[in-house]
Coordinates of C-alpha atoms in Angstrom, one line a residue:
M1 CA 0.0 0.0 0.0
N2 CA 3.0 2.3 -0.2
N3 CA 3.0 3.1 -4.0
R4 CA 2.6 6.9 -4.0
R5 CA 1.9 7.1 -7.8
I6 CA -1.4 5.2 -7.4
P7 CA -4.1 6.7 -5.2
K8 CA -4.5 4.8 -1.9
Y9 CA -8.2 4.1 -2.4
I10 CA -7.4 2.4 -5.7
L11 CA -4.7 0.2 -4.1
L12 CA -7.2 -0.7 -1.3
K13 CA -9.8 -1.4 -3.9
N14 CA -7.5 -3.8 -5.8
E15 CA -6.7 -5.6 -2.6
L16 CA -10.3 -6.1 -1.7
L17 CA -11.1 -7.3 -5.2
S18 CA -8.4 -9.9 -4.7
W19 CA -10.3 -11.1 -1.7
F20 CA -13.3 -11.8 -3.9
E21 CA -11.2 -13.7 -6.4
S22 CA -9.5 -15.9 -3.8
G23 CA -12.7 -16.6 -2.0
K24 CA -11.6 -14.8 1.2
L25 CA -14.8 -12.7 0.7
K26 CA -17.9 -14.7 -0.3
P27 CA -21.3 -13.4 -1.3
G28 CA -23.5 -12.7 1.7
Q29 CA -20.5 -12.5 4.0
Q30 CA -20.2 -9.4 6.2
V31 CA -17.1 -7.4 5.4
P32 CA -14.9 -5.7 8.0
S33 CA -16.0 -2.3 9.1
E34 CA -14.4 0.9 7.8
N35 CA -12.6 1.3 11.1
E36 CA -11.2 -2.2 11.0
I37 CA -9.9 -1.8 7.4
A38 CA -8.4 1.6 8.2
E39 CA -6.5 0.1 11.2
Q40 CA -5.4 -3.0 9.3
F41 CA -3.9 -1.1 6.3
G42 CA -2.9 2.1 8.1
L43 CA -5.3 4.3 6.1
S44 CA -7.7 7.1 7.0
R45 CA -11.4 6.4 7.3
Q46 CA -12.0 8.8 4.4
T47 CA -9.9 6.6 2.1
V48 CA -11.7 3.4 3.2
R49 CA -15.1 5.1 2.8
Q50 CA -14.1 6.2 -0.8
T51 CA -13.1 2.6 -1.6
Y52 CA -16.3 1.1 -0.2
S53 CA -18.3 3.7 -2.1
E54 CA -16.6 2.7 -5.4
L55 CA -17.1 -1.0 -4.7
E56 CA -20.8 -0.4 -3.8
K57 CA -21.4 1.5 -7.1
E58 CA -19.9 -1.4 -9.0
G59 CA -22.1 -3.9 -7.2
W60 CA -19.4 -5.7 -5.1
L61 CA -20.7 -4.4 -1.8
E62 CA -24.1 -3.8 -0.3
R63 CA -24.8 -1.6 2.8
I64 CA -27.8 -2.8 4.9
Q65 CA -29.0 -0.2 7.4
G66 CA -28.5 -1.3 11.0
K67 CA -26.6 -4.5 10.0
G68 CA -23.4 -3.5 8.1
T69 CA -21.8 -3.9 4.7
F70 CA -21.9 -7.2 2.9
A71 CA -20.2 -8.8 -0.1
R72 CA -22.1 -9.6 -3.3
F73 CA -21.5 -10.3 -6.9
P74 CA -22.2 -7.4 -9.4
G75 CA -25.5 -7.7 -11.2
R76 CA -26.7 -10.7 -9.3
R77 CA -29.0 -11.0 -6.4
E78 CA -28.1 -13.2 -3.5
S79 CA -30.9 -15.7 -4.3
E80 CA -29.4 -16.1 -7.9
L81 CA -25.9 -17.1 -6.8
V82 CA -24.9 -20.7 -7.4
K83 CA -23.4 -22.1 -4.2
T84 CA -20.8 -24.8 -4.6
I85 CA -19.7 -27.5 -2.2
G86 CA -16.7 -29.7 -3.1
I87 CA -16.3 -33.4 -2.2
M88 CA -12.9 -34.9 -2.1
T89 CA -12.8 -38.7 -1.6
T90 CA -10.1 -41.3 -2.1
Y91 CA -12.1 -42.8 -4.9
I92 CA -15.4 -41.8 -6.7
S93 CA -16.6 -44.5 -8.9
D94 CA -15.4 -47.6 -7.0
Y95 CA -16.8 -49.7 -4.2
I96 CA -19.0 -47.8 -1.7
F97 CA -18.0 -44.3 -2.7
P98 CA -20.8 -43.8 -5.3
H99 CA -23.4 -44.3 -2.6
I100 CA -21.7 -41.7 -0.3
V101 CA -21.5 -39.2 -3.2
R102 CA -25.2 -39.8 -4.2
G103 CA -26.3 -39.3 -0.6
A104 CA -24.5 -36.0 -0.5
E105 CA -25.6 -34.9 -3.9
A106 CA -29.3 -35.4 -3.2
E107 CA -29.1 -33.3 -0.1
L108 CA -27.1 -30.6 -1.7
R109 CA -29.4 -30.3 -4.7
S110 CA -32.4 -30.1 -2.5
R111 CA -30.8 -27.1 -0.7
G112 CA -29.8 -25.2 -3.8
Y113 CA -26.1 -26.2 -4.0
R114 CA -24.1 -27.6 -6.8
L115 CA -21.5 -30.3 -6.4
L116 CA -17.8 -30.3 -7.4
L117 CA -16.1 -33.7 -7.2
S118 CA -12.5 -34.7 -7.0
S119 CA -10.7 -38.0 -6.3
T120 CA -7.3 -38.4 -4.8
D121 CA -6.8 -42.1 -5.7
N122 CA -5.5 -42.3 -2.1
N123 CA -2.4 -40.5 -3.1
K124 CA -0.9 -37.6 -1.1
D125 CA 0.3 -35.7 -4.2
K126 CA -3.1 -36.0 -5.8
E127 CA -4.7 -34.8 -2.6
M128 CA -2.6 -31.7 -2.9
E129 CA -3.7 -31.2 -6.5
S130 CA -7.4 -31.6 -5.5
L131 CA -7.0 -29.0 -2.7
K132 CA -5.4 -26.6 -5.2
L133 CA -8.3 -27.2 -7.6
M134 CA -10.9 -26.7 -4.9
T135 CA -9.4 -23.5 -3.5
S136 CA -8.8 -21.9 -6.9
Q137 CA -12.5 -21.1 -7.4
P138 CA -15.4 -19.7 -5.3
L139 CA -16.4 -22.4 -2.9
S140 CA -18.9 -22.5 0.0
G141 CA -17.5 -25.5 1.8
L142 CA -15.8 -28.9 1.5
I143 CA -16.5 -32.6 2.4
I144 CA -13.2 -34.4 2.6
E145 CA -12.1 -38.0 3.0
P146 CA -8.4 -37.8 4.1
T147 CA -5.8 -39.6 2.1
K148 CA -3.8 -42.3 4.0
S149 CA -4.9 -40.9 7.3
A150 CA -2.6 -43.1 9.3
E151 CA 0.5 -41.6 7.5
G152 CA 0.3 -38.0 8.6
N153 CA -0.7 -34.9 6.7
P154 CA 2.0 -33.4 4.4
N155 CA -0.7 -31.1 3.0
L156 CA -1.4 -29.3 6.2
G157 CA -0.7 -25.9 4.7
Y158 CA -3.6 -26.3 2.3
Y159 CA -6.0 -27.1 5.2
L160 CA -4.8 -24.1 7.1
E161 CA -5.4 -22.1 4.0
L162 CA -9.0 -23.3 4.0
Q163 CA -9.3 -22.0 7.6
E164 CA -7.6 -18.7 6.7
K165 CA -10.1 -18.2 3.9
G166 CA -13.0 -19.0 6.1
I167 CA -14.1 -22.0 4.0
P168 CA -15.9 -24.5 6.3
Y169 CA -15.0 -28.2 5.9
L170 CA -15.6 -31.5 7.6
M171 CA -14.2 -35.0 7.1
I172 CA -15.7 -38.4 6.6
N173 CA -14.5 -41.9 7.5
E174 CA -11.5 -40.5 9.4
K175 CA -9.6 -37.2 9.9
Y176 CA -6.1 -35.9 10.4
R177 CA -5.5 -35.8 14.1
E178 CA -4.1 -32.3 14.2
L179 CA -7.1 -30.7 12.6
E180 CA -10.1 -29.5 14.5
C181 CA -13.0 -30.2 12.2
P182 CA -16.3 -32.2 12.5
L183 CA -15.9 -35.9 11.6
L184 CA -18.5 -38.5 10.5
R185 CA -17.1 -42.0 10.8
V186 CA -18.0 -45.6 11.6
D187 CA -16.8 -47.1 14.9
D188 CA -14.2 -49.2 13.1
E189 CA -12.7 -50.6 16.3
L190 CA -16.1 -51.9 17.3
G191 CA -16.6 -53.4 13.9
G192 CA -13.3 -55.2 14.0
Y193 CA -14.2 -56.5 17.5
K194 CA -17.7 -57.7 16.3
A195 CA -16.2 -59.5 13.3
A196 CA -13.6 -61.4 15.3
D197 CA -16.0 -62.1 18.2
H198 CA -18.6 -63.6 15.9
L199 CA -16.1 -66.1 14.6
L200 CA -14.7 -66.9 18.1
A201 CA -18.3 -67.4 19.3
N202 CA -18.7 -69.9 16.5
G203 CA -15.7 -72.0 17.6
H204 CA -13.0 -70.5 15.4
T205 CA -9.6 -70.1 17.1
R206 CA -7.3 -70.0 14.1
I207 CA -8.5 -66.7 12.6
A208 CA -6.5 -64.7 10.0
G209 CA -6.9 -60.9 10.0
F210 CA -6.1 -58.8 6.9
F211 CA -6.0 -55.1 7.5
K212 CA -4.9 -52.0 5.6
R213 CA -2.3 -50.1 7.6
D214 CA -2.1 -46.7 5.9
D215 CA -5.5 -45.5 6.9
L216 CA -6.9 -45.2 10.4
Q217 CA -10.0 -47.3 9.5
G218 CA -7.7 -50.3 9.0
V219 CA -5.7 -49.6 12.1
N220 CA -8.8 -49.4 14.2
R221 CA -10.4 -52.5 12.7
L222 CA -7.2 -54.4 13.6
K223 CA -7.3 -53.0 17.1
G224 CA -10.8 -54.3 17.6
F225 CA -9.8 -57.7 16.1
L226 CA -7.0 -58.1 18.6
A227 CA -9.3 -56.9 21.5
A228 CA -11.9 -59.5 20.8
H229 CA -9.2 -62.3 21.0
K230 CA -7.9 -60.9 24.2
A231 CA -11.4 -60.7 25.7
R232 CA -12.0 -64.4 24.9
G233 CA -8.5 -65.5 26.0
V234 CA -7.4 -66.7 22.6
A235 CA -3.9 -66.0 21.4
V236 CA -3.3 -64.4 18.0
A237 CA -0.6 -66.1 15.9
P238 CA 1.7 -63.4 14.4
K239 CA 1.7 -65.1 11.0
R240 CA -2.1 -64.8 10.8
V241 CA -2.1 -61.0 11.0
V242 CA -1.4 -59.4 7.6
T243 CA -1.2 -55.7 7.1
Y244 CA -0.7 -53.9 3.7
T245 CA -0.6 -50.5 2.1
T246 CA -2.7 -49.1 -0.7
E247 CA 0.0 -49.8 -3.2
Q248 CA 0.1 -53.5 -2.1
K249 CA -3.6 -54.2 -1.9
N250 CA -3.9 -55.8 -5.4
D251 CA -1.3 -58.5 -4.8
L252 CA 0.2 -58.9 -1.3
P253 CA -3.0 -59.9 0.6
F254 CA -3.8 -62.6 -2.0
R255 CA -0.3 -64.0 -2.0
Q256 CA -0.2 -64.1 1.8
A257 CA -3.6 -65.8 1.9
L258 CA -2.3 -68.5 -0.5
Q259 CA 0.6 -69.0 1.7
L260 CA -1.5 -69.4 4.9
L261 CA -4.0 -71.7 3.1
S262 CA -1.2 -73.9 1.7
G263 CA -0.2 -75.2 5.1
A264 CA -1.3 -78.4 6.8
E265 CA -5.0 -78.7 7.7
E266 CA -4.4 -78.5 11.4
E267 CA -2.3 -75.3 10.9
R268 CA -4.2 -73.3 8.3
P269 CA -6.8 -70.7 9.3
T270 CA -10.4 -71.7 9.6
A271 CA -11.6 -68.2 9.1
F272 CA -10.6 -64.7 7.8
V273 CA -11.6 -61.3 9.0
C274 CA -11.0 -58.9 6.1
Y275 CA -10.5 -55.1 5.9
N276 CA -13.5 -54.8 3.6
D277 CA -15.8 -56.8 1.4
E278 CA -13.7 -56.2 -1.7
L279 CA -10.8 -58.0 0.0
A280 CA -13.0 -60.8 1.4
V281 CA -14.3 -61.6 -2.1
S282 CA -10.7 -61.7 -3.4
L283 CA -9.5 -64.0 -0.6
M284 CA -12.4 -66.3 -1.1
G285 CA -11.0 -66.8 -4.6
A286 CA -7.7 -67.8 -3.0
A287 CA -9.5 -70.5 -0.9
L288 CA -11.1 -71.8 -4.1
Q289 CA -7.7 -72.3 -5.7
F290 CA -7.0 -75.0 -3.0
G291 CA -10.4 -76.6 -3.5
L292 CA -11.6 -75.3 -0.2
R293 CA -15.3 -74.7 0.3
V294 CA -16.7 -71.5 1.8
P295 CA -17.8 -71.8 4.6
E296 CA -17.5 -75.5 5.2
D297 CA -13.7 -75.4 5.1
V298 CA -12.9 -71.7 5.7
S299 CA -15.2 -68.9 6.8
F300 CA -15.0 -65.2 5.9
V301 CA -16.2 -61.9 7.4
G302 CA -16.0 -58.6 5.4
F303 CA -16.8 -55.0 6.2
D304 CA -19.0 -52.3 4.6
D305 CA -22.0 -54.4 3.5
S306 CA -21.3 -53.4 -0.1
M307 CA -23.0 -54.8 -3.2
L308 CA -20.1 -57.3 -3.4
A309 CA -21.3 -58.9 -0.2
S310 CA -24.4 -60.3 -1.9
A311 CA -23.1 -60.5 -5.5
S312 CA -20.8 -63.5 -5.0
G313 CA -21.9 -67.1 -5.0
T314 CA -21.6 -67.4 -1.3
K315 CA -23.3 -64.4 0.4
L316 CA -20.8 -62.7 2.7
T317 CA -21.2 -62.0 6.4
T318 CA -20.2 -58.4 6.9
L319 CA -20.4 -55.3 9.0
T320 CA -22.6 -52.3 7.9
H321 CA -21.4 -48.9 6.7
P322 CA -23.9 -46.1 6.5
K323 CA -22.8 -45.0 3.0
T324 CA -25.7 -43.0 1.6
A325 CA -26.7 -41.8 5.1
M326 CA -23.2 -40.6 5.8
G327 CA -23.1 -38.6 2.5
R328 CA -26.5 -37.1 3.3
D329 CA -25.6 -36.3 6.9
A330 CA -22.2 -34.7 5.9
A331 CA -23.9 -32.4 3.4
S332 CA -26.6 -31.4 5.9
Q333 CA -24.1 -30.6 8.6
L334 CA -21.8 -28.7 6.2
I335 CA -24.8 -26.5 5.0
A336 CA -25.6 -25.8 8.7
M337 CA -22.0 -24.7 9.2
I338 CA -22.2 -22.4 6.1
E339 CA -25.6 -20.9 6.6
E340 CA -26.0 -20.9 10.3
G341 CA -22.4 -20.8 11.6
L342 CA -23.0 -24.0 13.6
A343 CA -20.1 -26.1 14.8
P344 CA -21.5 -29.7 14.9
G345 CA -19.8 -32.4 16.9
D346 CA -18.5 -35.7 15.6
T347 CA -20.9 -38.3 14.3
L348 CA -20.2 -42.0 15.2
Y349 CA -22.1 -44.7 13.4
E350 CA -22.3 -48.1 15.1
P351 CA -21.7 -51.0 12.6
E352 CA -24.1 -53.9 12.8
L353 CA -23.2 -57.5 11.9
V354 CA -25.1 -58.8 8.9
E355 CA -25.1 -62.6 9.0
R356 CA -25.2 -64.4 5.7
D357 CA -23.7 -67.7 4.4
S358 CA -19.9 -67.3 4.7
V359 CA -19.4 -68.4 8.3
V360 CA -19.8 -71.9 9.6
N361 CA -20.4 -72.8 13.3
L362 CA -17.7 -75.2 14.3
N363 CA -19.3 -75.7 17.7
V364 CA -22.0 -78.0 16.2
N365 CA -19.3 -80.5 15.2
V366 CA -17.8 -80.7 18.7

């Protein structure tokens, strides 16, 4: 603001216009008072008043008697503005994510918002690109599924930028621990506990557990799996606990399952608890390679109650995930944050066991 060749009110005007372009000022948002701007930039109230008058004439500002000055877009009434909410998930078209997106989209459309979608493919660099894309345009708020939530947050600066710009956001499935934002998630630890406990109650003591370790959902499901064994006094053999990363998910679990199933009958697992239904269906294929029957020879429990759970030949016992309801609830809560300034608490969904055909009761043969 120290360029003497350009009038100070013009410099201030350009600065405030940049706030509109960056999203720091959004339509309907109250702008700082003349006194606050004067103090912030070391200008006289007369200079600020002249700037505000120019912006009001051009349609960028609107003074409302008794309330203050508010931002708007030139030539458009507030009711005509298209409000946009972004959704960033690890995947969009795969597995349970279309249900989450559909739930959010239905709620957003009914409330007059449009949806901007972005996928990170569970890659930190792509998460950074998605955040850049989202923050490069006017945005009312964001629904975010963090990428590899168990591996920290190298993109912290972009999240702090959201806060700096006043863009409300919340997270689904999990969140980065250092961020204070609302979270909607499944009680994954309880789900892992229920899965293992169901098998233990049915007489299985040699249970293999396969869990993803680069997101907190997998970490917590493993925690519950181990807790169930401890509660029933059953030791967990180290070789029967397999963890893997996103990059390994298409080959390592299958290879490890083949290795476990290739052992002597008295050593091989009688059951598997799997990170999700997608993995369970894959590992059922590994059992079939050895001519093993599901569930007569080996039982399986998945997670998420996806379409895959009932699409295979043997219907899969699994734990529920709210999917559509989570998307709808996330959208509803974010709109409340945007329109009413509310700060909702976390939402925890309790997973329920859905018993189908993939688990045999070994107790009946005792």
